[in-house]
Amino acid sequence: MTSFSTSPSTGTQSGTDGAVVPNVTHEHDKVLVPKPLRKKPPEKVMMYAGLSMPVLLMILLPLLYTWGLHSPSPRHMEVSIIGSSEQTSQMAAGMQAQVGSSFDFGVIPDAESARTAIMQLDTRGAYDPATNTVYVASVGNLAAKQAATAVLKSIGENVAGATPNVVDLAPAPASDALGNTVMFIAIAAIMGGFLTATMMRLLLPGMGLRIELAILAVMSAISGIIPTFVAYSVYGALSANVLGVALLLSAFAFVIGSFHLAGMRLIGPAMVLPTLLIMLLFGVPASGGAIAPEMVPGFFTHLHSVLPTPALIEGLKRLVYFPDAPLGATVTTLAVWAVIAIFLLVLAALKHPAEEEPLLTNFGPIPDPVEEESAPAESVEPADPADPDSGGSDSPGRASGDELATSAVEGDPR
């Protein structure tokens, strides 16, 4: 018969006949050790961080909105003089010297070209000396129309000696007297994408990215449909290009939601403030929805061409009221922010790989647990009652149960 001996250093067994048999570890000898969880911040830190958010919003919202919108005045607003003669150019140059940087005067050769430029939002207004007529478009922006009308009427009164006739090429409809409905539905769509991403990350933080994007896509479509339905069907405020409006709202809701989702995956709930700052606190004053971008402080004027909120509102305005105006700037801004969102999603995936989450929140296979081999358990021999060193009951150093009972009866202190 062959007997085996185990080598502690090599983990193998060798037989008397020289055969070497590898030591086999069975599944029941392994211990599953969970990965350590990330340390949760102290409760005071969490409380102060949470309370700082509403305080910052209470400070920033009135600070930025009041700064941007409380005192509108034209800055480099485009207006034009109609004519092709040298006298027309001299008139434009003379007016430019008088108004300084408030208006930028240009020259347009004829009235038809002026109408086209106004309806494509290339200029806010035009004055025709030949007919003493001012052309404007109220629905483009009421404040901008008033500013352009005032300066062009003053030219007509000086040149012709009479109050010029004002022709409004795109008057605001009675159903949308201020032309602000597009701004309201744009904000609704933006909030739809933003809040969807926020709730998913706060309530279901372990959800897979593909599932999150699928849910966001569905909610973005809803974010486009509901505001469109309210504006067109409930109030009848808008009437043109309903499909284009719904699609544009949905596209921006998805891109903005993806941007915020990527930020939440990257830095957590702290992303809420940057997103609100970019999309609403900076975006609305710079949008031109309430006040034309040429009439707000220069900081917001520069943001008008780069932020998604102004691009969305400008695109909606063109779809509804200025169908001949190009949408190139809106589409370009949408594409740029889509690229930014993709970059942040990739960065978040590289920095924070998918964590091990339960199946219901991860929507994927449960990952294999970390396994560590346990040390071999030492055998414990039963105690021999006759052996004093084994802890038996007859050990002189330990009294038996009968001895303790007898001692208690006899009053023995033991």
mmCIF file of C-alpha atoms in Angstrom:
data_model
loop_
_atom_site.group_PDB
_atom_site.id
_atom_site.type_symbol
_atom_site.label_atom_id
_atom_site.label_comp_id
_atom_site.label_asym_id
_atom_site.label_seq_id
_atom_site.Cartn_x
_atom_site.Cartn_y
_atom_site.Cartn_z
ATOM 1 C CA MET A 1 0.000 0.000 0.000
ATOM 2 C CA THR A 2 1.283 3.454 -0.874
ATOM 3 C CA SER A 3 1.242 6.106 1.868
ATOM 4 C CA PHE A 4 1.418 9.879 1.281
ATOM 5 C CA SER A 5 3.107 12.703 3.147
ATOM 6 C CA THR A 6 2.338 16.406 2.591
ATOM 7 C CA SER A 7 5.060 18.988 2.032
ATOM 8 C CA PRO A 8 4.074 22.351 3.616
ATOM 9 C CA SER A 9 6.537 24.301 1.492
ATOM 10 C CA THR A 10 5.430 23.001 -1.912
ATOM 11 C CA GLY A 11 1.780 22.167 -1.255
ATOM 12 C CA THR A 12 2.242 18.680 -2.779
ATOM 13 C CA GLN A 13 1.892 15.139 -1.533
ATOM 14 C CA SER A 14 4.585 12.519 -2.132
ATOM 15 C CA GLY A 15 4.048 8.796 -1.912
ATOM 16 C CA THR A 16 6.381 6.085 -0.701
ATOM 17 C CA ASP A 17 6.809 4.960 -4.278
ATOM 18 C CA GLY A 18 8.138 8.408 -5.286
ATOM 19 C CA ALA A 19 5.008 9.639 -7.027
ATOM 20 C CA VAL A 20 4.219 13.324 -6.535
ATOM 21 C CA VAL A 21 0.552 14.246 -6.333
ATOM 22 C CA PRO A 22 -0.517 17.928 -6.387
ATOM 23 C CA ASN A 23 -2.505 19.133 -3.424
ATOM 24 C CA VAL A 24 -6.148 19.646 -4.437
ATOM 25 C CA THR A 25 -8.180 22.543 -3.042
ATOM 26 C CA HIS A 26 -11.900 22.008 -2.976
ATOM 27 C CA GLU A 27 -14.571 24.683 -3.471
ATOM 28 C CA HIS A 28 -15.749 24.343 0.116
ATOM 29 C CA ASP A 29 -12.244 25.308 1.309
ATOM 30 C CA LYS A 30 -12.593 28.803 -0.228
ATOM 31 C CA VAL A 31 -13.983 31.831 1.568
ATOM 32 C CA LEU A 32 -15.884 34.567 -0.301
ATOM 33 C CA VAL A 33 -14.577 37.952 0.769
ATOM 34 C CA PRO A 34 -16.639 41.021 -0.329
ATOM 35 C CA LYS A 35 -14.849 44.059 -1.648
ATOM 36 C CA PRO A 36 -14.706 46.937 0.832
ATOM 37 C CA LEU A 37 -17.295 49.675 0.313
ATOM 38 C CA ARG A 38 -16.340 53.296 -0.208
ATOM 39 C CA LYS A 39 -16.313 55.258 2.998
ATOM 40 C CA LYS A 40 -19.407 57.392 3.448
ATOM 41 C CA PRO A 41 -18.768 61.050 4.372
ATOM 42 C CA PRO A 42 -19.793 62.151 7.872
ATOM 43 C CA GLU A 43 -23.414 63.204 8.322
ATOM 44 C CA LYS A 44 -22.475 66.827 9.017
ATOM 45 C CA VAL A 45 -20.537 67.035 5.766
ATOM 46 C CA MET A 46 -23.493 65.580 3.861
ATOM 47 C CA MET A 47 -25.910 67.978 5.552
ATOM 48 C CA TYR A 48 -23.831 71.097 4.883
ATOM 49 C CA ALA A 49 -23.195 70.048 1.293
ATOM 50 C CA GLY A 50 -26.911 69.494 0.749
ATOM 51 C CA LEU A 51 -27.919 72.815 2.299
ATOM 52 C CA SER A 52 -25.322 74.724 0.306
ATOM 53 C CA MET A 53 -27.161 73.924 -2.939
ATOM 54 C CA PRO A 54 -30.386 75.881 -2.257
ATOM 55 C CA VAL A 55 -28.381 78.707 -0.684
ATOM 56 C CA LEU A 56 -26.202 79.027 -3.788
ATOM 57 C CA LEU A 57 -29.254 78.971 -6.040
ATOM 58 C CA MET A 58 -30.970 81.644 -3.937
ATOM 59 C CA ILE A 59 -27.884 83.811 -4.379
ATOM 60 C CA LEU A 60 -27.052 83.101 -8.013
ATOM 61 C CA LEU A 61 -30.515 83.176 -9.569
ATOM 62 C CA PRO A 62 -31.485 86.760 -8.629
ATOM 63 C CA LEU A 63 -27.872 87.886 -8.982
ATOM 64 C CA LEU A 64 -27.469 86.666 -12.574
ATOM 65 C CA TYR A 65 -31.017 87.247 -13.816
ATOM 66 C CA THR A 66 -31.186 90.777 -12.453
ATOM 67 C CA TRP A 67 -27.734 91.604 -13.804
ATOM 68 C CA GLY A 68 -28.597 90.299 -17.243
ATOM 69 C CA LEU A 69 -32.171 91.504 -17.675
ATOM 70 C CA HIS A 70 -32.918 94.486 -15.438
ATOM 71 C CA SER A 71 -31.570 97.258 -17.692
ATOM 72 C CA PRO A 72 -31.548 96.303 -21.388
ATOM 73 C CA SER A 73 -29.766 98.625 -23.784
ATOM 74 C CA PRO A 74 -28.551 97.991 -27.356
ATOM 75 C CA ARG A 75 -24.942 96.950 -27.915
ATOM 76 C CA HIS A 76 -23.802 96.505 -31.517
ATOM 77 C CA MET A 77 -27.357 95.910 -32.720
ATOM 78 C CA GLU A 78 -27.463 95.415 -36.497
ATOM 79 C CA VAL A 79 -29.605 97.940 -38.416
ATOM 80 C CA SER A 80 -29.433 99.003 -42.055
ATOM 81 C CA ILE A 81 -29.994 101.871 -44.476
ATOM 82 C CA ILE A 82 -31.548 100.950 -47.826
ATOM 83 C CA GLY A 83 -29.890 102.367 -50.941
ATOM 84 C CA SER A 84 -26.977 101.885 -53.299
ATOM 85 C CA SER A 85 -25.765 105.442 -53.748
ATOM 86 C CA GLU A 86 -22.768 107.123 -52.188
ATOM 87 C CA GLN A 87 -25.147 109.323 -50.239
ATOM 88 C CA THR A 88 -26.610 106.219 -48.534
ATOM 89 C CA SER A 89 -23.151 105.082 -47.433
ATOM 90 C CA GLN A 90 -22.382 108.556 -46.087
ATOM 91 C CA MET A 91 -25.680 108.569 -44.183
ATOM 92 C CA ALA A 92 -24.847 105.207 -42.599
ATOM 93 C CA ALA A 93 -21.345 106.373 -41.653
ATOM 94 C CA GLY A 94 -22.714 109.578 -40.143
ATOM 95 C CA MET A 95 -25.262 107.712 -38.042
ATOM 96 C CA GLN A 96 -22.606 105.249 -36.904
ATOM 97 C CA ALA A 97 -20.498 108.112 -35.606
ATOM 98 C CA GLN A 98 -23.462 109.466 -33.659
ATOM 99 C CA VAL A 99 -24.639 106.256 -31.975
ATOM 100 C CA GLY A 100 -21.225 104.768 -31.231
ATOM 101 C CA SER A 101 -21.277 101.098 -30.216
ATOM 102 C CA SER A 102 -25.014 100.921 -29.539
ATOM 103 C CA PHE A 103 -25.834 100.110 -33.180
ATOM 104 C CA ASP A 104 -23.910 98.789 -36.148
ATOM 105 C CA PHE A 105 -25.162 100.450 -39.339
ATOM 106 C CA GLY A 106 -24.963 98.611 -42.636
ATOM 107 C CA VAL A 107 -26.134 99.299 -46.181
ATOM 108 C CA ILE A 108 -28.601 97.124 -48.117
ATOM 109 C CA PRO A 109 -29.128 97.839 -51.836
ATOM 110 C CA ASP A 110 -32.933 97.571 -52.084
ATOM 111 C CA ALA A 111 -36.106 97.095 -50.054
ATOM 112 C CA GLU A 112 -36.596 93.459 -51.080
ATOM 113 C CA SER A 113 -33.109 92.566 -49.859
ATOM 114 C CA ALA A 114 -33.865 94.397 -46.625
ATOM 115 C CA ARG A 115 -37.040 92.359 -46.084
ATOM 116 C CA THR A 116 -35.105 89.143 -46.679
ATOM 117 C CA ALA A 117 -32.352 90.168 -44.262
ATOM 118 C CA ILE A 118 -34.893 90.984 -41.549
ATOM 119 C CA MET A 119 -36.796 87.710 -42.017
ATOM 120 C CA GLN A 120 -33.517 85.788 -41.827
ATOM 121 C CA LEU A 121 -32.595 87.653 -38.627
ATOM 122 C CA ASP A 122 -29.481 89.161 -40.182
ATOM 123 C CA THR A 123 -30.577 92.665 -39.175
ATOM 124 C CA ARG A 124 -33.089 94.025 -36.676
ATOM 125 C CA GLY A 125 -34.480 96.744 -38.899
ATOM 126 C CA ALA A 126 -33.933 98.835 -42.016
ATOM 127 C CA TYR A 127 -34.781 102.381 -43.134
ATOM 128 C CA ASP A 128 -35.622 103.254 -46.753
ATOM 129 C CA PRO A 129 -34.966 106.980 -47.449
ATOM 130 C CA ALA A 130 -36.691 106.735 -50.824
ATOM 131 C CA THR A 131 -40.073 105.957 -49.265
ATOM 132 C CA ASN A 132 -39.423 107.140 -45.694
ATOM 133 C CA THR A 133 -40.260 103.634 -44.425
ATOM 134 C CA VAL A 134 -38.913 101.625 -41.492
ATOM 135 C CA TYR A 135 -39.001 97.809 -41.663
ATOM 136 C CA VAL A 136 -38.879 95.711 -38.468
ATOM 137 C CA ALA A 137 -40.039 92.318 -37.099
ATOM 138 C CA SER A 138 -41.699 92.381 -33.679
ATOM 139 C CA VAL A 139 -41.793 88.638 -33.072
ATOM 140 C CA GLY A 140 -38.010 88.400 -33.406
ATOM 141 C CA ASN A 141 -37.763 90.243 -30.104
ATOM 142 C CA LEU A 142 -40.056 92.976 -28.886
ATOM 143 C CA ALA A 143 -37.343 94.920 -27.057
ATOM 144 C CA ALA A 144 -35.045 94.793 -30.090
ATOM 145 C CA LYS A 145 -37.868 95.933 -32.363
ATOM 146 C CA GLN A 146 -38.539 98.924 -30.124
ATOM 147 C CA ALA A 147 -34.862 99.914 -30.021
ATOM 148 C CA ALA A 148 -34.416 99.554 -33.792
ATOM 149 C CA THR A 149 -37.636 101.437 -34.521
ATOM 150 C CA ALA A 150 -36.603 104.340 -32.292
ATOM 151 C CA VAL A 151 -33.216 104.916 -33.927
ATOM 152 C CA LEU A 152 -34.471 104.426 -37.505
ATOM 153 C CA LYS A 153 -37.458 106.717 -36.979
ATOM 154 C CA SER A 154 -35.119 109.434 -35.751
ATOM 155 C CA ILE A 155 -33.179 109.142 -39.014
ATOM 156 C CA GLY A 156 -36.380 109.452 -41.045
ATOM 157 C CA GLU A 157 -37.517 112.487 -39.113
ATOM 158 C CA ASN A 158 -34.163 114.195 -39.696
ATOM 159 C CA VAL A 159 -33.860 113.226 -43.369
ATOM 160 C CA ALA A 160 -37.450 113.534 -44.594
ATOM 161 C CA GLY A 161 -38.745 115.970 -42.005
ATOM 162 C CA ALA A 162 -41.696 113.676 -41.307
ATOM 163 C CA THR A 163 -42.433 110.640 -39.177
ATOM 164 C CA PRO A 164 -41.649 107.553 -41.259
ATOM 165 C CA ASN A 165 -44.097 104.747 -41.876
ATOM 166 C CA VAL A 166 -43.309 101.607 -39.818
ATOM 167 C CA VAL A 167 -43.898 98.230 -41.486
ATOM 168 C CA ASP A 168 -43.836 95.205 -39.183
ATOM 169 C CA LEU A 169 -42.857 92.251 -41.368
ATOM 170 C CA ALA A 170 -43.413 89.667 -38.604
ATOM 171 C CA PRO A 171 -45.828 90.990 -35.994
ATOM 172 C CA ALA A 172 -46.380 88.926 -32.875
ATOM 173 C CA PRO A 173 -49.660 86.990 -33.083
ATOM 174 C CA ALA A 174 -52.406 87.640 -30.568
ATOM 175 C CA SER A 175 -51.917 84.127 -29.184
ATOM 176 C CA ASP A 176 -48.261 84.875 -28.386
ATOM 177 C CA ALA A 177 -48.171 88.627 -27.958
ATOM 178 C CA LEU A 178 -44.653 88.768 -26.486
ATOM 179 C CA GLY A 179 -43.194 85.898 -28.511
ATOM 180 C CA ASN A 180 -41.989 84.156 -25.338
ATOM 181 C CA THR A 181 -43.766 80.810 -25.690
ATOM 182 C CA VAL A 182 -40.756 79.215 -27.377
ATOM 183 C CA MET A 183 -38.634 80.100 -24.340
ATOM 184 C CA PHE A 184 -41.078 78.448 -21.946
ATOM 185 C CA ILE A 185 -41.306 75.173 -23.860
ATOM 186 C CA ALA A 186 -37.528 75.139 -24.281
ATOM 187 C CA ILE A 187 -37.013 75.408 -20.513
ATOM 188 C CA ALA A 188 -39.543 72.595 -19.989
ATOM 189 C CA ALA A 189 -37.631 70.280 -22.339
ATOM 190 C CA ILE A 190 -34.283 71.148 -20.748
ATOM 191 C CA MET A 191 -35.660 70.401 -17.291
ATOM 192 C CA GLY A 192 -37.035 67.106 -18.590
ATOM 193 C CA GLY A 193 -33.600 65.893 -19.659
ATOM 194 C CA PHE A 194 -31.870 67.302 -16.589
ATOM 195 C CA LEU A 195 -34.296 65.865 -14.025
ATOM 196 C CA THR A 196 -34.431 62.459 -15.711
ATOM 197 C CA ALA A 197 -30.660 62.070 -15.457
ATOM 198 C CA THR A 198 -30.657 63.370 -11.880
ATOM 199 C CA MET A 199 -33.364 61.014 -10.638
ATOM 200 C CA MET A 200 -31.816 57.970 -12.299
ATOM 201 C CA ARG A 201 -28.439 58.562 -10.679
ATOM 202 C CA LEU A 202 -29.895 59.347 -7.247
ATOM 203 C CA LEU A 203 -32.538 56.611 -7.061
ATOM 204 C CA LEU A 204 -30.892 53.857 -9.144
ATOM 205 C CA PRO A 205 -27.153 54.572 -9.028
ATOM 206 C CA GLY A 206 -26.118 51.083 -10.134
ATOM 207 C CA MET A 207 -28.060 51.039 -13.395
ATOM 208 C CA GLY A 208 -26.078 50.213 -16.532
ATOM 209 C CA LEU A 209 -25.201 53.004 -18.960
ATOM 210 C CA ARG A 210 -27.098 51.508 -21.880
ATOM 211 C CA ILE A 211 -30.257 51.229 -19.817
ATOM 212 C CA GLU A 212 -29.818 54.799 -18.558
ATOM 213 C CA LEU A 213 -29.420 56.130 -22.097
ATOM 214 C CA ALA A 214 -32.444 54.155 -23.278
ATOM 215 C CA ILE A 215 -34.602 55.566 -20.487
ATOM 216 C CA LEU A 216 -33.227 59.041 -21.170
ATOM 217 C CA ALA A 217 -34.102 58.711 -24.862
ATOM 218 C CA VAL A 218 -37.705 57.801 -24.040
ATOM 219 C CA MET A 219 -38.021 60.614 -21.505
ATOM 220 C CA SER A 220 -36.454 63.072 -23.961
ATOM 221 C CA ALA A 221 -39.112 62.200 -26.518
ATOM 222 C CA ILE A 222 -41.743 62.812 -23.847
ATOM 223 C CA SER A 223 -39.985 66.093 -22.966
ATOM 224 C CA GLY A 224 -40.493 67.187 -26.550
ATOM 225 C CA ILE A 225 -44.057 65.959 -26.955
ATOM 226 C CA ILE A 226 -45.643 67.336 -23.776
ATOM 227 C CA PRO A 227 -44.490 71.001 -24.075
ATOM 228 C CA THR A 228 -45.388 70.946 -27.768
ATOM 229 C CA PHE A 229 -48.862 69.633 -26.969
ATOM 230 C CA VAL A 230 -49.379 72.309 -24.328
ATOM 231 C CA ALA A 231 -48.206 75.149 -26.589
ATOM 232 C CA TYR A 232 -50.074 74.021 -29.708
ATOM 233 C CA SER A 233 -53.170 72.224 -28.434
ATOM 234 C CA VAL A 234 -53.911 73.429 -24.912
ATOM 235 C CA TYR A 235 -53.352 77.167 -25.459
ATOM 236 C CA GLY A 236 -52.984 77.468 -29.226
ATOM 237 C CA ALA A 237 -50.075 79.840 -28.680
ATOM 238 C CA LEU A 238 -48.093 78.362 -31.582
ATOM 239 C CA SER A 239 -49.315 77.013 -34.904
ATOM 240 C CA ALA A 240 -46.450 76.433 -37.357
ATOM 241 C CA ASN A 241 -44.034 73.509 -37.768
ATOM 242 C CA VAL A 242 -45.272 71.385 -34.873
ATOM 243 C CA LEU A 243 -43.220 68.318 -35.857
ATOM 244 C CA GLY A 244 -39.981 70.275 -36.183
ATOM 245 C CA VAL A 245 -40.532 71.887 -32.784
ATOM 246 C CA ALA A 246 -41.152 68.534 -31.067
ATOM 247 C CA LEU A 247 -38.075 66.957 -32.667
ATOM 248 C CA LEU A 248 -35.801 69.865 -31.777
ATOM 249 C CA LEU A 249 -37.025 69.878 -28.173
ATOM 250 C CA SER A 250 -36.434 66.130 -27.883
ATOM 251 C CA ALA A 251 -32.955 66.324 -29.398
ATOM 252 C CA PHE A 252 -31.809 69.037 -27.012
ATOM 253 C CA ALA A 253 -33.405 67.283 -24.024
ATOM 254 C CA PHE A 254 -31.443 64.123 -24.834
ATOM 255 C CA VAL A 255 -28.114 65.893 -25.372
ATOM 256 C CA ILE A 256 -28.451 68.016 -22.234
ATOM 257 C CA GLY A 257 -29.606 64.987 -20.241
ATOM 258 C CA SER A 258 -26.633 62.975 -21.537
ATOM 259 C CA PHE A 259 -24.247 65.764 -20.594
ATOM 260 C CA HIS A 260 -25.660 65.864 -17.080
ATOM 261 C CA LEU A 261 -25.746 62.069 -16.797
ATOM 262 C CA ALA A 262 -22.064 61.898 -17.733
ATOM 263 C CA GLY A 263 -21.226 64.522 -15.145
ATOM 264 C CA MET A 264 -23.207 62.678 -12.473
ATOM 265 C CA ARG A 265 -21.291 59.507 -13.293
ATOM 266 C CA LEU A 266 -18.033 61.430 -13.105
ATOM 267 C CA ILE A 267 -18.405 63.585 -9.980
ATOM 268 C CA GLY A 268 -21.738 62.520 -8.507
ATOM 269 C CA PRO A 269 -24.537 64.835 -7.289
ATOM 270 C CA ALA A 270 -22.111 67.769 -7.304
ATOM 271 C CA MET A 271 -22.819 67.965 -11.056
ATOM 272 C CA VAL A 272 -26.266 69.433 -10.371
ATOM 273 C CA LEU A 273 -24.929 72.933 -9.761
ATOM 274 C CA PRO A 274 -22.697 73.172 -12.892
ATOM 275 C CA THR A 275 -25.542 71.931 -15.085
ATOM 276 C CA LEU A 276 -28.027 74.405 -13.631
ATOM 277 C CA LEU A 277 -25.449 77.151 -13.967
ATOM 278 C CA ILE A 278 -24.774 76.399 -17.639
ATOM 279 C CA MET A 279 -28.285 75.580 -18.810
ATOM 280 C CA LEU A 280 -30.491 77.920 -16.767
ATOM 281 C CA LEU A 281 -28.623 80.502 -14.714
ATOM 282 C CA PHE A 282 -26.377 81.543 -17.612
ATOM 283 C CA GLY A 283 -28.457 80.100 -20.435
ATOM 284 C CA VAL A 284 -31.741 81.953 -19.941
ATOM 285 C CA PRO A 285 -30.346 85.518 -19.682
ATOM 286 C CA ALA A 286 -28.137 84.787 -22.708
ATOM 287 C CA SER A 287 -30.902 83.133 -24.717
ATOM 288 C CA GLY A 288 -32.599 86.137 -26.260
ATOM 289 C CA GLY A 289 -35.958 84.723 -25.216
ATOM 290 C CA ALA A 290 -36.949 87.660 -23.032
ATOM 291 C CA ILE A 291 -34.375 90.291 -24.015
ATOM 292 C CA ALA A 292 -32.417 90.273 -27.278
ATOM 293 C CA PRO A 293 -28.802 89.098 -26.896
ATOM 294 C CA GLU A 294 -27.629 92.476 -28.221
ATOM 295 C CA MET A 295 -29.300 94.198 -25.260
ATOM 296 C CA VAL A 296 -27.846 92.259 -22.316
ATOM 297 C CA PRO A 297 -24.374 92.688 -20.755
ATOM 298 C CA GLY A 298 -21.525 91.621 -23.007
ATOM 299 C CA PHE A 299 -20.793 88.522 -20.927
ATOM 300 C CA PHE A 300 -24.195 87.052 -21.803
ATOM 301 C CA THR A 301 -23.932 88.215 -25.414
ATOM 302 C CA HIS A 302 -20.809 86.087 -25.852
ATOM 303 C CA LEU A 303 -22.488 83.095 -24.192
ATOM 304 C CA HIS A 304 -25.399 83.336 -26.630
ATOM 305 C CA SER A 305 -23.405 81.659 -29.394
ATOM 306 C CA VAL A 306 -21.980 78.770 -27.341
ATOM 307 C CA LEU A 307 -24.576 77.576 -24.805
ATOM 308 C CA PRO A 308 -27.283 75.036 -25.697
ATOM 309 C CA THR A 309 -30.185 76.956 -24.130
ATOM 310 C CA PRO A 310 -29.820 80.008 -26.422
ATOM 311 C CA ALA A 311 -29.294 77.698 -29.399
ATOM 312 C CA LEU A 312 -32.528 75.838 -28.652
ATOM 313 C CA ILE A 313 -34.619 78.972 -28.160
ATOM 314 C CA GLU A 314 -33.143 80.598 -31.266
ATOM 315 C CA GLY A 315 -33.819 77.454 -33.288
ATOM 316 C CA LEU A 316 -37.418 77.246 -32.086
ATOM 317 C CA LYS A 317 -37.983 80.886 -32.949
ATOM 318 C CA ARG A 318 -36.727 80.285 -36.469
ATOM 319 C CA LEU A 319 -38.833 77.162 -36.928
ATOM 320 C CA VAL A 320 -42.035 78.851 -35.759
ATOM 321 C CA TYR A 321 -41.750 82.466 -36.919
ATOM 322 C CA PHE A 322 -38.830 82.727 -39.360
ATOM 323 C CA PRO A 323 -38.913 79.601 -41.558
ATOM 324 C CA ASP A 324 -36.536 81.178 -44.087
ATOM 325 C CA ALA A 325 -33.836 81.743 -41.463
ATOM 326 C CA PRO A 326 -31.045 79.121 -41.422
ATOM 327 C CA LEU A 327 -30.648 76.649 -38.547
ATOM 328 C CA GLY A 328 -26.930 76.055 -39.023
ATOM 329 C CA ALA A 329 -25.845 77.674 -35.755
ATOM 330 C CA THR A 330 -28.432 75.729 -33.749
ATOM 331 C CA VAL A 331 -27.435 72.378 -35.247
ATOM 332 C CA THR A 332 -23.732 73.138 -34.785
ATOM 333 C CA THR A 333 -24.203 73.971 -31.111
ATOM 334 C CA LEU A 334 -26.247 70.796 -30.610
ATOM 335 C CA ALA A 335 -23.491 68.715 -32.225
ATOM 336 C CA VAL A 336 -20.752 70.334 -30.135
ATOM 337 C CA TRP A 337 -22.555 69.609 -26.868
ATOM 338 C CA ALA A 338 -23.270 66.059 -28.009
ATOM 339 C CA VAL A 339 -19.525 65.556 -28.491
ATOM 340 C CA ILE A 340 -18.883 67.033 -25.035
ATOM 341 C CA ALA A 341 -21.423 64.621 -23.526
ATOM 342 C CA ILE A 342 -19.802 61.629 -25.258
ATOM 343 C CA PHE A 343 -16.357 62.703 -24.060
ATOM 344 C CA LEU A 344 -17.573 62.973 -20.463
ATOM 345 C CA LEU A 345 -19.283 59.579 -20.657
ATOM 346 C CA VAL A 346 -16.053 57.964 -21.861
ATOM 347 C CA LEU A 347 -14.060 59.772 -19.189
ATOM 348 C CA ALA A 348 -16.479 58.620 -16.492
ATOM 349 C CA ALA A 349 -16.259 55.026 -17.726
ATOM 350 C CA LEU A 350 -12.457 55.134 -17.578
ATOM 351 C CA LYS A 351 -12.311 56.763 -14.159
ATOM 352 C CA HIS A 352 -15.105 54.803 -12.490
ATOM 353 C CA PRO A 353 -15.485 51.311 -14.000
ATOM 354 C CA ALA A 354 -18.785 49.557 -13.524
ATOM 355 C CA GLU A 355 -19.296 48.680 -9.885
ATOM 356 C CA GLU A 356 -20.608 45.367 -8.671
ATOM 357 C CA GLU A 357 -24.319 45.908 -8.123
ATOM 358 C CA PRO A 358 -27.293 43.586 -7.597
ATOM 359 C CA LEU A 359 -28.927 42.243 -10.728
ATOM 360 C CA LEU A 360 -32.057 44.385 -10.419
ATOM 361 C CA THR A 361 -30.096 47.629 -10.414
ATOM 362 C CA ASN A 362 -27.301 46.673 -12.786
ATOM 363 C CA PHE A 363 -29.295 44.820 -15.446
ATOM 364 C CA GLY A 364 -26.313 42.586 -16.150
ATOM 365 C CA PRO A 365 -24.725 39.374 -14.924
ATOM 366 C CA ILE A 366 -23.697 39.306 -11.296
ATOM 367 C CA PRO A 367 -19.880 39.525 -11.242
ATOM 368 C CA ASP A 368 -17.802 36.717 -9.789
ATOM 369 C CA PRO A 369 -16.913 37.350 -6.134
ATOM 370 C CA VAL A 370 -13.339 37.761 -4.998
ATOM 371 C CA GLU A 371 -12.063 34.436 -3.733
ATOM 372 C CA GLU A 372 -9.363 33.865 -1.165
ATOM 373 C CA GLU A 373 -8.127 30.486 -0.003
ATOM 374 C CA SER A 374 -8.602 29.916 3.684
ATOM 375 C CA ALA A 375 -5.853 28.589 5.924
ATOM 376 C CA PRO A 376 -6.198 24.850 6.698
ATOM 377 C CA ALA A 377 -8.110 24.384 9.912
ATOM 378 C CA GLU A 378 -6.187 22.788 12.781
ATOM 379 C CA SER A 379 -7.585 19.516 14.073
ATOM 380 C CA VAL A 380 -8.807 19.555 17.662
ATOM 381 C CA GLU A 381 -8.576 16.321 19.618
ATOM 382 C CA PRO A 382 -11.224 15.549 22.257
ATOM 383 C CA ALA A 383 -10.116 15.991 25.846
ATOM 384 C CA ASP A 384 -9.144 12.900 27.821
ATOM 385 C CA PRO A 385 -10.769 12.929 31.257
ATOM 386 C CA ALA A 386 -7.830 10.966 32.719
ATOM 387 C CA ASP A 387 -5.220 13.350 31.321
ATOM 388 C CA PRO A 388 -4.600 16.363 33.609
ATOM 389 C CA ASP A 389 -3.130 18.405 30.748
ATOM 390 C CA SER A 390 -6.104 17.860 28.449
ATOM 391 C CA GLY A 391 -8.544 19.833 30.582
ATOM 392 C CA GLY A 392 -10.471 16.737 31.759
ATOM 393 C CA SER A 393 -12.794 16.823 34.711
ATOM 394 C CA ASP A 394 -10.286 14.935 36.942
ATOM 395 C CA SER A 395 -7.626 17.613 36.591
ATOM 396 C CA PRO A 396 -6.311 18.747 39.955
ATOM 397 C CA GLY A 397 -6.503 22.346 38.871
ATOM 398 C CA ARG A 398 -10.230 22.173 38.085
ATOM 399 C CA ALA A 399 -13.026 21.025 40.394
ATOM 400 C CA SER A 400 -15.722 18.729 39.129
ATOM 401 C CA GLY A 401 -19.398 19.575 39.288
ATOM 402 C CA ASP A 402 -19.978 17.184 42.266
ATOM 403 C CA GLU A 403 -17.107 18.764 44.231
ATOM 404 C CA LEU A 404 -18.487 22.268 43.659
ATOM 405 C CA ALA A 405 -21.921 21.194 44.822
ATOM 406 C CA THR A 406 -20.501 19.556 47.980
ATOM 407 C CA SER A 407 -18.401 22.626 48.743
ATOM 408 C CA ALA A 408 -21.423 24.868 48.430
ATOM 409 C CA VAL A 409 -23.396 22.780 50.925
ATOM 410 C CA GLU A 410 -20.553 22.601 53.460
ATOM 411 C CA GLY A 411 -19.839 26.326 53.205
ATOM 412 C CA ASP A 412 -16.498 25.865 51.486
ATOM 413 C CA PRO A 413 -15.561 29.236 49.923
ATOM 414 C CA ARG A 414 -14.379 27.425 46.845
#
